[in-house]
Amino acid sequence: MTTEQQTYVAVCRLDDLTRESGVLALVAGEAVAVFRTHDDQVHALSGYDPIGGACVLARGIVGTRGGVPYVASPLHKQGYDLRTGRCLDDPEVSVPTYDATVRDGVVLVTPGARGA
Amino acid sequence: MSPHHRRTLVVVGHGMVGHRFVQAAIERGLTETHDVVVVGEEARPAYDRVALTSFFEVGAEALSLLPEGEYDDPRVRLLLGRAVTGFDPGSRTLLLDDGHVIRYDELVLATGAAPFVPPVPGHDLTGAFVYRTIEDLEAIRDAAAGARVGAVIGGGLLGLEAAKALADLGLETHVVEMAPRLMAVQVDDAGGACLRRHVEGLGLTVHTGAMTTAVLGQERVTGLAMEVDGGLEARSARTSTSVDADLVVFSAGIRPRDALARAAGLDLAERGGVLVDAQCRTSDPHVWAIGECAAPGGRMYGLVAPGYAMAEVAVDALLGGDGAFTGADLSTKLKLMGVDVASFGDAFATTEGALELVYADAVAGVYKKLVVSDDGTRLLGGVLVGDASAYGVLRPMLATPTSAGLPLPANPEELILPVTSGGSGGLVLPDEAQVCSCNDVTKADIVAAAAAGETTRAGSTCGSCKSLTKKLIEDYFESVGKVVDRSLCEHFALTRQELFEVVAIHEHTTYDAVLAAHGTGGRGCDVCKPAVASILASRLGGHHVLDAAHVTIQDTNDAYLANIQRNGTYSVVPRIPGGEVTPEGLIVIGEVARDFGLYTKITGGQRIDLFGARMEELPAIWRRLVDAGFESGHAYGKSLRTVKSCVGSTWCRYGVQDSTQLAIDLELRYRGLRSPHKLKGGVSGCARECAEARGKDFGVIATEKGWNLYVGGNGGATPVHARLLVGDLDTETLVRYLDRFLMYYVRTADRLQRTAPWVDSLDGGLERVRAVVVDDVLGLGSELEAAMERHVGGYFDEWKATLDDPDKLRRFVSFVNAPDVPDPHITFREERGQSVPGEPTGPVSLGASIPVGAP
Ligand code: SRM
Ligand SMILES: Cc1cc2nc3c(=O)[nH]c(=O)nc-3n(C[C@H](O)[C@H](O)[C@H](O)COP(=O)(O)OP(=O)(O)OC[C@H]3O[C@@H](n4cnc5c(N)ncnc54)[C@H](O)[C@@H]3O)c2cc1C
Ligand code: SF4
Ligand code: FES
């Protein structure tokens, strides 16, 4: 159990995260955008928009494009796949993703980007 | 031919057809061998006479067919403001009114036609006009300024156009027509009656069966005397009567200007016009005649399309080709006073055995008639009044002396039934179908041009073929797999306007309901969510964009009630109505900017923008501003921005009205109105226009008598000047029309379509807007006003409401789990003594040591 507590950072209560929106959380010093989709899945991406060069992704519009759950950057509306961090408008670009889950009504994110 | 033997070709008349001739001569290489001299009597180069009436709105420049003032071929010389007074076929010379003599090898007469003025007593009094040139219209406009009542003699196509122009100039207007119905040449009795109801509905007085016997007055026109038929019961009784009028416009037909040819001894047609053969050659082999002055085969054509065809034929003949002019389609489709009228082929069913199919809806003011052959397989002609949308598919079916036309479908009546009850919908045109009769462009030409990424001339003259042309181009692109989808996005197969309607009809109040009922699958995106958010905001009173049900569909600026900047900070723009601000207000803004370290700039919209606020600082900044009496400026919304003012009569020595007061009133009235795109207004205190009102979506310019209202202007990427909707309004009427205009726009425009392209996209353009807003032809006026009243009544300051609601304030934090830690990605540097965004840092890590609050 102790290992698990170190593995996860609690971000907020699921109830406080509106469906189809995001919040920015500080996860082990990194700015992570955490999203909740309409079916109550949670996803975590780096909050930093690499094209716009600002930490704004958590404030984007959340929806689907061709069935892919995504967030549109508030700066120039590029879409990012919430599951993979892949940019839907530029195959060269992607953002780091994080493991996120809900336990006992609390949204938890694993520090350290996946695959990093 | 060697260049030493260049020949001289003289064109007499620089009207529409003369201009087309020169264009074709250049394009087809005639200027390789000929020097071309064009002599035009009017002071300006050729202009679009077909669109003459729009002079009142757009001015002379916009009508020009040669805006550069010269052709870019140096071998063409344009002599304007000079008339040819005679020519001698023997010596091949011609004489100008300034005494110059020009020798020619070939002479092309393109002198057009002149209005016919019946020789009734008083026809030459001051205040009697014709309607043919820009100068005529200038004179009419000047005379109308001091006049109350106008009369137009002639209720034909041009007469009605002139009458509408007088009415638009604010005159009480009479139309006096000798025939028993309006547009007697083109439409039948029932069509004429339908048209008359429309015209009278616009407030004009129509006199049919009325022969003008005199123009009354001593020096100036004071009225008209006429003899009117007694009608059916008393066919013998003709009564004499008169109407008062301060000005009179003759529009009783035209006569070809064939005097030069007559004096030179050339053959003329029996009913006037220079007689020419199928190649447009006159009885002298070196003299040609084209356009309205010519009579190919003895017949004169009062339309531009046959003239253009003659111009092409004459160039071809001069190049040694064998093209021929074989007659022309005299079909007419036009929009008169916002009413569609079309007439084509054998409109009066004079063909042996012809049958008539009629559809009439008196309530809607629609009359449609098809004339078909006795066996029902051929379309011979027709009349459409009130709804001519079927014209595009009907015209190619028309059987004419030179073409068999397309066979009619089995149930031809379907072609004129309203679309909802069957209708013409998806009819397939054959390639050779002529789509644009003005410029003789077929469907095949249009498709070929689209494929080559080029354009044709279709739609550039009378415009009646525009919608069909557009459709063909779209169909083409669709057929090659390019998606020309007009739907909003992948989630809705509807346009914004359709979406607005379904939201209104079903009274939806949330995005989820709209998506469930009309979506095509998926959860929505950054296109449809803000569009629906805007529609809901326009419809729902007392609605806050940050309410839980709506917050996630807002565009990202609305979602924080501020404009996001490149580094993720926001700008703050308090409303400063009309640009008027007190010294105390300025001091508060200054203090807030200083205390929060915000970059401060005067905007292009007469207010002050404070940049560089961190998202979590917005509530504290607004608390200070709201307490000092400021409210949201909606710089972040697709909504009213500013109504720019000038100081007007309060201070300015030229001002004739209080433009500042009106600008403030309008800004306060329309503040917060969510719209398809942002909206800007302006009010100037006099014609000097210091507020640049005509560069705004709606602009008001003060006159001695009240206010002129202009609509559809903008700066930005494609600048357009707003055009006059109505003149000399009192303030109350102005506001009423503006309410209607804005709500009509809010309801029917596309997503992110500003007012100028929206106006252009309406069938009928500005005319249509005027018909709906001013003439209220749709009867929507009071509904639109009521919708605006609801908006005005339901307005509240969304920033104040946000500050009063802890739920809404919760979103304004840097990190949800570390609200006291500022976003480390935001950095500043200093420039000209203020702070501006630092360079992007890339992702920054603060290290794991930062204490993080529990959820
Ligand atoms: C601040 C300001 C420039 C300035 O420093 O003066 C400005 C700034 C922005 N303009 Fe502008 N425009 C500003 C006056 C104008 C003007 C001048 C005017 O209003 O008289 C124009 C041309 C006039 C017009 O709109 O017809 C103008 C034409 C645009 C356009 C092009 C619109 C078009 O139809 O082509 C955009 C882009 C858009 O809206 O899609 C735009 C968009 C923007 C946005 C909102 C871009 C964005 O989304 O970030 C800028 C951010 C504003 C902010 O952060 O506050 N801005 N912009 C001006 C704010 C005026 C105000 O008080 O609200
Ligand atoms: C208000 C209005 C609306 C119209 N609407 C339509 C419409 O919807 N559809 C349509 O098909 N047609 C319409 N027409 C008709 C159309 O404008 C004419 O068919 C077309 O302009 C004919 O072109 P043209 O070159 O033959 O004559 P014009 O355009 O009249 O040009 C002739 C030119 O020759 C000049 N000229 C004459 N004599 C001399 C001389 N001796 N020396 C030098 N110059 C001379 C004249 O000043 C004139 O500039 C409309 C006309 C008007 C007035
Ligand atoms: S528009 Fe006229 S009234 Fe207004 S400031 Fe300019 S000159 Fe003065
Ligand atoms: S039919 Fe007149 S522009 Fe095409």
mmCIF file of N, CA, C and O in Angstrom, chain B residues 49-121:
data_model
loop_
_atom_site.group_PDB
_atom_site.id
_atom_site.type_symbol
_atom_site.label_atom_id
_atom_site.label_comp_id
_atom_site.label_asym_id
_atom_site.label_seq_id
_atom_site.Cartn_x
_atom_site.Cartn_y
_atom_site.Cartn_z
ATOM 1 N N ARG B 49 -24.334 49.448 -66.534
ATOM 2 C CA ARG B 49 -25.627 50.121 -66.597
ATOM 3 C C ARG B 49 -26.744 49.217 -66.057
ATOM 4 O O ARG B 49 -27.728 49.689 -65.498
ATOM 5 N N VAL B 50 -26.576 47.918 -66.220
ATOM 6 C CA VAL B 50 -27.584 46.982 -65.719
ATOM 7 C C VAL B 50 -27.779 47.173 -64.209
ATOM 8 O O VAL B 50 -28.872 47.086 -63.689
ATOM 9 N N ALA B 51 -26.688 47.469 -63.550
ATOM 10 C CA ALA B 51 -26.753 47.644 -62.093
ATOM 11 C C ALA B 51 -26.853 49.115 -61.721
ATOM 12 O O ALA B 51 -26.550 49.503 -60.600
ATOM 13 N N LEU B 52 -27.294 49.936 -62.669
ATOM 14 C CA LEU B 52 -27.277 51.388 -62.474
ATOM 15 C C LEU B 52 -27.882 51.821 -61.138
ATOM 16 O O LEU B 52 -27.353 52.688 -60.446
ATOM 17 N N THR B 53 -29.002 51.200 -60.784
ATOM 18 C CA THR B 53 -29.709 51.654 -59.585
ATOM 19 C C THR B 53 -28.852 51.530 -58.331
ATOM 20 O O THR B 53 -29.005 52.311 -57.395
ATOM 21 N N SER B 54 -27.921 50.587 -58.341
ATOM 22 C CA SER B 54 -27.105 50.436 -57.136
ATOM 23 C C SER B 54 -26.140 51.603 -56.967
ATOM 24 O O SER B 54 -25.477 51.715 -55.939
ATOM 25 N N PHE B 55 -26.095 52.498 -57.960
ATOM 26 C CA PHE B 55 -25.314 53.728 -57.804
ATOM 27 C C PHE B 55 -25.667 54.433 -56.499
ATOM 28 O O PHE B 55 -24.803 54.957 -55.803
ATOM 29 N N PHE B 56 -26.942 54.434 -56.155
ATOM 30 C CA PHE B 56 -27.370 55.151 -54.947
ATOM 31 C C PHE B 56 -26.723 54.563 -53.703
ATOM 32 O O PHE B 56 -26.576 55.220 -52.699
ATOM 33 N N GLU B 57 -26.388 53.290 -53.772
ATOM 34 C CA GLU B 57 -25.786 52.672 -52.598
ATOM 35 C C GLU B 57 -24.271 52.633 -52.679
ATOM 36 O O GLU B 57 -23.603 52.890 -51.696
ATOM 37 N N VAL B 58 -23.770 52.265 -53.839
ATOM 38 C CA VAL B 58 -22.336 51.968 -53.885
ATOM 39 C C VAL B 58 -21.527 53.060 -54.562
ATOM 40 O O VAL B 58 -20.306 53.040 -54.516
ATOM 41 N N GLY B 59 -22.215 54.017 -55.224
ATOM 42 C CA GLY B 59 -21.495 55.094 -55.877
ATOM 43 C C GLY B 59 -20.967 54.678 -57.244
ATOM 44 O O GLY B 59 -21.060 53.519 -57.641
ATOM 45 N N ALA B 60 -20.423 55.671 -57.948
ATOM 46 C CA ALA B 60 -20.046 55.461 -59.342
ATOM 47 C C ALA B 60 -18.859 54.511 -59.491
ATOM 48 O O ALA B 60 -18.845 53.654 -60.364
ATOM 49 N N GLU B 61 -17.875 54.637 -58.615
ATOM 50 C CA GLU B 61 -16.654 53.830 -58.796
ATOM 51 C C GLU B 61 -16.956 52.340 -58.835
ATOM 52 O O GLU B 61 -16.422 51.606 -59.648
ATOM 53 N N ALA B 62 -17.837 51.937 -57.924
ATOM 54 C CA ALA B 62 -18.103 50.509 -57.807
ATOM 55 C C ALA B 62 -18.730 49.957 -59.083
ATOM 56 O O ALA B 62 -18.663 48.762 -59.338
ATOM 57 N N LEU B 63 -19.364 50.818 -59.870
ATOM 58 C CA LEU B 63 -20.025 50.328 -61.079
ATOM 59 C C LEU B 63 -19.073 50.223 -62.260
ATOM 60 O O LEU B 63 -19.394 49.638 -63.282
ATOM 61 N N SER B 64 -17.916 50.833 -62.138
ATOM 62 C CA SER B 64 -17.036 50.940 -63.300
ATOM 63 C C SER B 64 -16.632 49.566 -63.836
ATOM 64 O O SER B 64 -16.322 48.653 -63.084
ATOM 65 N N LEU B 65 -16.629 49.444 -65.155
ATOM 66 C CA LEU B 65 -16.151 48.209 -65.775
ATOM 67 C C LEU B 65 -14.667 48.319 -66.103
ATOM 68 O O LEU B 65 -14.043 47.367 -66.540
ATOM 69 N N LEU B 66 -14.116 49.515 -65.916
ATOM 70 C CA LEU B 66 -12.705 49.730 -66.235
ATOM 71 C C LEU B 66 -12.134 50.654 -65.159
ATOM 72 O O LEU B 66 -11.800 51.814 -65.421
ATOM 73 N N PRO B 67 -12.029 50.115 -63.931
ATOM 74 C CA PRO B 67 -11.672 50.995 -62.805
ATOM 75 C C PRO B 67 -10.307 51.660 -62.986
ATOM 76 O O PRO B 67 -10.081 52.745 -62.459
ATOM 77 N N GLU B 68 -9.409 51.033 -63.761
ATOM 78 C CA GLU B 68 -8.086 51.643 -63.938
ATOM 79 C C GLU B 68 -8.167 52.836 -64.872
ATOM 80 O O GLU B 68 -7.206 53.605 -64.982
ATOM 81 N N GLY B 69 -9.293 52.965 -65.593
ATOM 82 C CA GLY B 69 -9.450 54.123 -66.467
ATOM 83 C C GLY B 69 -8.819 53.947 -67.832
ATOM 84 O O GLY B 69 -8.977 54.786 -68.707
ATOM 85 N N GLU B 70 -8.058 52.877 -68.032
ATOM 86 C CA GLU B 70 -7.511 52.613 -69.357
ATOM 87 C C GLU B 70 -7.278 51.113 -69.513
ATOM 88 O O GLU B 70 -7.201 50.379 -68.528
ATOM 89 N N TYR B 71 -7.187 50.683 -70.772
ATOM 90 C CA TYR B 71 -6.918 49.261 -71.026
ATOM 91 C C TYR B 71 -5.432 49.016 -70.885
ATOM 92 O O TYR B 71 -4.624 49.915 -71.141
ATOM 93 N N ASP B 72 -5.053 47.803 -70.492
ATOM 94 C CA ASP B 72 -3.611 47.618 -70.343
ATOM 95 C C ASP B 72 -2.947 47.193 -71.652
ATOM 96 O O ASP B 72 -1.857 46.645 -71.663
ATOM 97 N N ASP B 73 -3.615 47.465 -72.758
ATOM 98 C CA ASP B 73 -3.010 47.287 -74.065
ATOM 99 C C ASP B 73 -2.773 48.683 -74.643
ATOM 100 O O ASP B 73 -3.721 49.428 -74.887
ATOM 101 N N PRO B 74 -1.499 49.042 -74.849
ATOM 102 C CA PRO B 74 -1.200 50.428 -75.266
ATOM 103 C C PRO B 74 -1.738 50.763 -76.656
ATOM 104 O O PRO B 74 -1.729 51.922 -77.045
ATOM 105 N N ARG B 75 -2.200 49.746 -77.373
ATOM 106 C CA ARG B 75 -2.692 50.035 -78.716
ATOM 107 C C ARG B 75 -4.151 50.457 -78.713
ATOM 108 O O ARG B 75 -4.753 50.671 -79.749
ATOM 109 N N VAL B 76 -4.716 50.544 -77.508
ATOM 110 C CA VAL B 76 -6.098 51.019 -77.405
ATOM 111 C C VAL B 76 -6.076 52.411 -76.794
ATOM 112 O O VAL B 76 -5.480 52.623 -75.743
ATOM 113 N N ARG B 77 -6.686 53.375 -77.468
ATOM 114 C CA ARG B 77 -6.734 54.734 -76.963
ATOM 115 C C ARG B 77 -8.187 55.070 -76.634
ATOM 116 O O ARG B 77 -9.088 54.822 -77.421
ATOM 117 N N LEU B 78 -8.377 55.635 -75.453
ATOM 118 C CA LEU B 78 -9.736 55.913 -75.000
ATOM 119 C C LEU B 78 -9.935 57.421 -74.975
ATOM 120 O O LEU B 78 -9.209 58.141 -74.280
ATOM 121 N N LEU B 79 -10.861 57.938 -75.764
ATOM 122 C CA LEU B 79 -11.170 59.374 -75.745
ATOM 123 C C LEU B 79 -12.532 59.538 -75.095
ATOM 124 O O LEU B 79 -13.554 59.176 -75.683
ATOM 125 N N LEU B 80 -12.551 60.085 -73.903
ATOM 126 C CA LEU B 80 -13.831 60.181 -73.196
ATOM 127 C C LEU B 80 -14.318 61.625 -73.175
ATOM 128 O O LEU B 80 -13.538 62.567 -73.348
ATOM 129 N N GLY B 81 -15.626 61.758 -72.931
ATOM 130 C CA GLY B 81 -16.203 63.099 -72.885
ATOM 131 C C GLY B 81 -16.247 63.754 -74.272
ATOM 132 O O GLY B 81 -16.334 64.963 -74.382
ATOM 133 N N ARG B 82 -16.115 62.944 -75.308
ATOM 134 C CA ARG B 82 -16.183 63.484 -76.666
ATOM 135 C C ARG B 82 -17.135 62.669 -77.519
ATOM 136 O O ARG B 82 -17.116 61.437 -77.446
ATOM 137 N N ALA B 83 -17.962 63.352 -78.315
ATOM 138 C CA ALA B 83 -18.939 62.651 -79.137
ATOM 139 C C ALA B 83 -18.516 62.687 -80.599
ATOM 140 O O ALA B 83 -17.847 63.620 -81.035
ATOM 141 N N VAL B 84 -18.911 61.650 -81.303
ATOM 142 C CA VAL B 84 -18.751 61.655 -82.758
ATOM 143 C C VAL B 84 -19.976 62.361 -83.324
ATOM 144 O O VAL B 84 -21.107 62.025 -82.967
ATOM 145 N N THR B 85 -19.749 63.377 -84.180
ATOM 146 C CA THR B 85 -20.912 64.106 -84.703
ATOM 147 C C THR B 85 -21.282 63.670 -86.110
ATOM 148 O O THR B 85 -22.337 64.035 -86.615
ATOM 149 N N GLY B 86 -20.402 62.923 -86.771
ATOM 150 C CA GLY B 86 -20.765 62.431 -88.094
ATOM 151 C C GLY B 86 -19.618 61.642 -88.685
ATOM 152 O O GLY B 86 -18.491 61.699 -88.182
ATOM 153 N N PHE B 87 -19.932 60.830 -89.713
ATOM 154 C CA PHE B 87 -18.842 60.156 -90.423
ATOM 155 C C PHE B 87 -19.181 60.055 -91.903
ATOM 156 O O PHE B 87 -20.349 60.154 -92.297
ATOM 157 N N ASP B 88 -18.120 59.879 -92.681
ATOM 158 C CA ASP B 88 -18.290 59.822 -94.128
ATOM 159 C C ASP B 88 -17.731 58.503 -94.637
ATOM 160 O O ASP B 88 -16.518 58.307 -94.665
ATOM 161 N N PRO B 89 -18.623 57.587 -95.034
ATOM 162 C CA PRO B 89 -18.153 56.268 -95.484
ATOM 163 C C PRO B 89 -17.260 56.376 -96.708
ATOM 164 O O PRO B 89 -16.385 55.522 -96.899
ATOM 165 N N GLY B 90 -17.425 57.411 -97.532
ATOM 166 C CA GLY B 90 -16.613 57.545 -98.735
ATOM 167 C C GLY B 90 -15.154 57.765 -98.386
ATOM 168 O O GLY B 90 -14.277 56.999 -98.803
ATOM 169 N N SER B 91 -14.856 58.772 -97.565
ATOM 170 C CA SER B 91 -13.463 59.072 -97.229
ATOM 171 C C SER B 91 -13.009 58.321 -95.986
ATOM 172 O O SER B 91 -11.857 58.428 -95.579
ATOM 173 N N ARG B 92 -13.920 57.548 -95.361
ATOM 174 C CA ARG B 92 -13.648 56.827 -94.113
ATOM 175 C C ARG B 92 -13.038 57.763 -93.076
ATOM 176 O O ARG B 92 -11.961 57.523 -92.525
ATOM 177 N N THR B 93 -13.739 58.837 -92.844
ATOM 178 C CA THR B 93 -13.313 59.765 -91.794
ATOM 179 C C THR B 93 -14.484 60.001 -90.871
ATOM 180 O O THR B 93 -15.646 59.854 -91.267
ATOM 181 N N LEU B 94 -14.152 60.388 -89.674
ATOM 182 C CA LEU B 94 -15.240 60.797 -88.798
ATOM 183 C C LEU B 94 -14.858 62.058 -88.061
ATOM 184 O O LEU B 94 -13.683 62.404 -87.915
ATOM 185 N N LEU B 95 -15.888 62.758 -87.607
ATOM 186 C CA LEU B 95 -15.709 64.074 -87.033
ATOM 187 C C LEU B 95 -16.102 64.041 -85.558
ATOM 188 O O LEU B 95 -17.151 63.493 -85.200
ATOM 189 N N LEU B 96 -15.253 64.632 -84.728
ATOM 190 C CA LEU B 96 -15.579 64.721 -83.304
ATOM 191 C C LEU B 96 -16.173 66.085 -82.986
ATOM 192 O O LEU B 96 -15.957 67.054 -83.725
ATOM 193 N N ASP B 97 -16.848 66.169 -81.839
ATOM 194 C CA ASP B 97 -17.487 67.441 -81.493
ATOM 195 C C ASP B 97 -16.467 68.528 -81.175
ATOM 196 O O ASP B 97 -16.789 69.709 -81.160
ATOM 197 N N ASP B 98 -15.209 68.157 -80.924
ATOM 198 C CA ASP B 98 -14.199 69.190 -80.698
ATOM 199 C C ASP B 98 -13.485 69.547 -82.010
ATOM 200 O O ASP B 98 -12.442 70.213 -81.994
ATOM 201 N N GLY B 99 -14.029 69.110 -83.131
ATOM 202 C CA GLY B 99 -13.486 69.512 -84.419
ATOM 203 C C GLY B 99 -12.461 68.556 -85.008
ATOM 204 O O GLY B 99 -12.104 68.659 -86.178
ATOM 205 N N HIS B 100 -11.961 67.611 -84.163
ATOM 206 C CA HIS B 100 -10.971 66.677 -84.688
ATOM 207 C C HIS B 100 -11.574 65.734 -85.722
ATOM 208 O O HIS B 100 -12.742 65.369 -85.630
ATOM 209 N N VAL B 101 -10.718 65.347 -86.665
ATOM 210 C CA VAL B 101 -11.132 64.384 -87.686
ATOM 211 C C VAL B 101 -10.266 63.138 -87.514
ATOM 212 O O VAL B 101 -9.068 63.236 -87.298
ATOM 213 N N ILE B 102 -10.880 61.970 -87.543
ATOM 214 C CA ILE B 102 -10.118 60.724 -87.439
ATOM 215 C C ILE B 102 -10.395 59.893 -88.689
ATOM 216 O O ILE B 102 -11.544 59.781 -89.123
ATOM 217 N N ARG B 103 -9.290 59.343 -89.259
ATOM 218 C CA ARG B 103 -9.473 58.438 -90.388
ATOM 219 C C ARG B 103 -9.605 57.019 -89.839
ATOM 220 O O ARG B 103 -8.896 56.639 -88.909
ATOM 221 N N TYR B 104 -10.512 56.267 -90.390
ATOM 222 C CA TYR B 104 -10.648 54.898 -89.913
ATOM 223 C C TYR B 104 -10.555 53.902 -91.061
ATOM 224 O O TYR B 104 -10.834 54.260 -92.201
ATOM 225 N N ASP B 105 -10.150 52.674 -90.723
ATOM 226 C CA ASP B 105 -10.270 51.589 -91.683
ATOM 227 C C ASP B 105 -11.550 50.812 -91.420
ATOM 228 O O ASP B 105 -12.228 50.374 -92.328
ATOM 229 N N GLU B 106 -11.816 50.635 -90.128
ATOM 230 C CA GLU B 106 -13.061 49.963 -89.752
ATOM 231 C C GLU B 106 -13.736 50.813 -88.677
ATOM 232 O O GLU B 106 -13.064 51.364 -87.798
ATOM 233 N N LEU B 107 -15.040 50.870 -88.738
ATOM 234 C CA LEU B 107 -15.786 51.682 -87.773
ATOM 235 C C LEU B 107 -16.840 50.804 -87.087
ATOM 236 O O LEU B 107 -17.591 50.100 -87.765
ATOM 237 N N VAL B 108 -16.859 50.825 -85.762
ATOM 238 C CA VAL B 108 -17.845 50.032 -85.024
ATOM 239 C C VAL B 108 -18.758 50.988 -84.262
ATOM 240 O O VAL B 108 -18.299 51.771 -83.429
ATOM 241 N N LEU B 109 -20.029 50.947 -84.568
ATOM 242 C CA LEU B 109 -20.989 51.789 -83.854
ATOM 243 C C LEU B 109 -21.510 51.012 -82.645
ATOM 244 O O LEU B 109 -22.044 49.909 -82.792
ATOM 245 N N ALA B 110 -21.327 51.587 -81.479
ATOM 246 C CA ALA B 110 -21.851 50.964 -80.256
ATOM 247 C C ALA B 110 -22.458 52.079 -79.414
ATOM 248 O O ALA B 110 -22.077 52.310 -78.273
ATOM 249 N N THR B 111 -23.391 52.785 -80.042
ATOM 250 C CA THR B 111 -23.908 54.017 -79.428
ATOM 251 C C THR B 111 -25.106 53.774 -78.521
ATOM 252 O O THR B 111 -25.638 54.722 -77.941
ATOM 253 N N GLY B 112 -25.550 52.519 -78.433
ATOM 254 C CA GLY B 112 -26.586 52.220 -77.460
ATOM 255 C C GLY B 112 -27.940 52.787 -77.817
ATOM 256 O O GLY B 112 -28.287 52.938 -78.985
ATOM 257 N N ALA B 113 -28.709 53.112 -76.800
ATOM 258 C CA ALA B 113 -30.064 53.602 -77.001
ATOM 259 C C ALA B 113 -30.295 54.788 -76.089
ATOM 260 O O ALA B 113 -29.524 55.027 -75.161
ATOM 261 N N ALA B 114 -31.347 55.527 -76.379
ATOM 262 C CA ALA B 114 -31.700 56.670 -75.534
ATOM 263 C C ALA B 114 -33.129 56.474 -75.041
ATOM 264 O O ALA B 114 -33.956 55.891 -75.746
ATOM 265 N N PRO B 115 -33.428 56.946 -73.847
ATOM 266 C CA PRO B 115 -34.792 56.812 -73.347
ATOM 267 C C PRO B 115 -35.762 57.562 -74.255
ATOM 268 O O PRO B 115 -35.436 58.628 -74.773
ATOM 269 N N PHE B 116 -36.916 56.990 -74.421
ATOM 270 C CA PHE B 116 -37.952 57.653 -75.217
ATOM 271 C C PHE B 116 -38.764 58.557 -74.296
ATOM 272 O O PHE B 116 -39.280 58.118 -73.262
ATOM 273 N N VAL B 117 -38.862 59.826 -74.664
ATOM 274 C CA VAL B 117 -39.677 60.751 -73.872
ATOM 275 C C VAL B 117 -40.868 61.147 -74.732
ATOM 276 O O VAL B 117 -40.708 61.809 -75.754
ATOM 277 N N PRO B 118 -42.057 60.732 -74.332
ATOM 278 C CA PRO B 118 -43.222 61.071 -75.160
ATOM 279 C C PRO B 118 -43.400 62.595 -75.203
ATOM 280 O O PRO B 118 -43.192 63.266 -74.194
ATOM 281 N N PRO B 119 -43.757 63.112 -76.350
ATOM 282 C CA PRO B 119 -43.795 64.576 -76.504
ATOM 283 C C PRO B 119 -45.028 65.198 -75.874
ATOM 284 O O PRO B 119 -45.720 65.989 -76.518
ATOM 285 N N VAL B 120 -45.308 64.887 -74.626
ATOM 286 C CA VAL B 120 -46.470 65.503 -73.961
ATOM 287 C C VAL B 120 -46.077 66.904 -73.511
ATOM 288 O O VAL B 120 -44.896 67.177 -73.267
ATOM 289 N N PRO B 121 -47.045 67.800 -73.397
ATOM 290 C CA PRO B 121 -46.721 69.144 -72.914
ATOM 291 C C PRO B 121 -46.025 69.064 -71.555
ATOM 292 O O PRO B 121 -46.396 68.244 -70.720
#
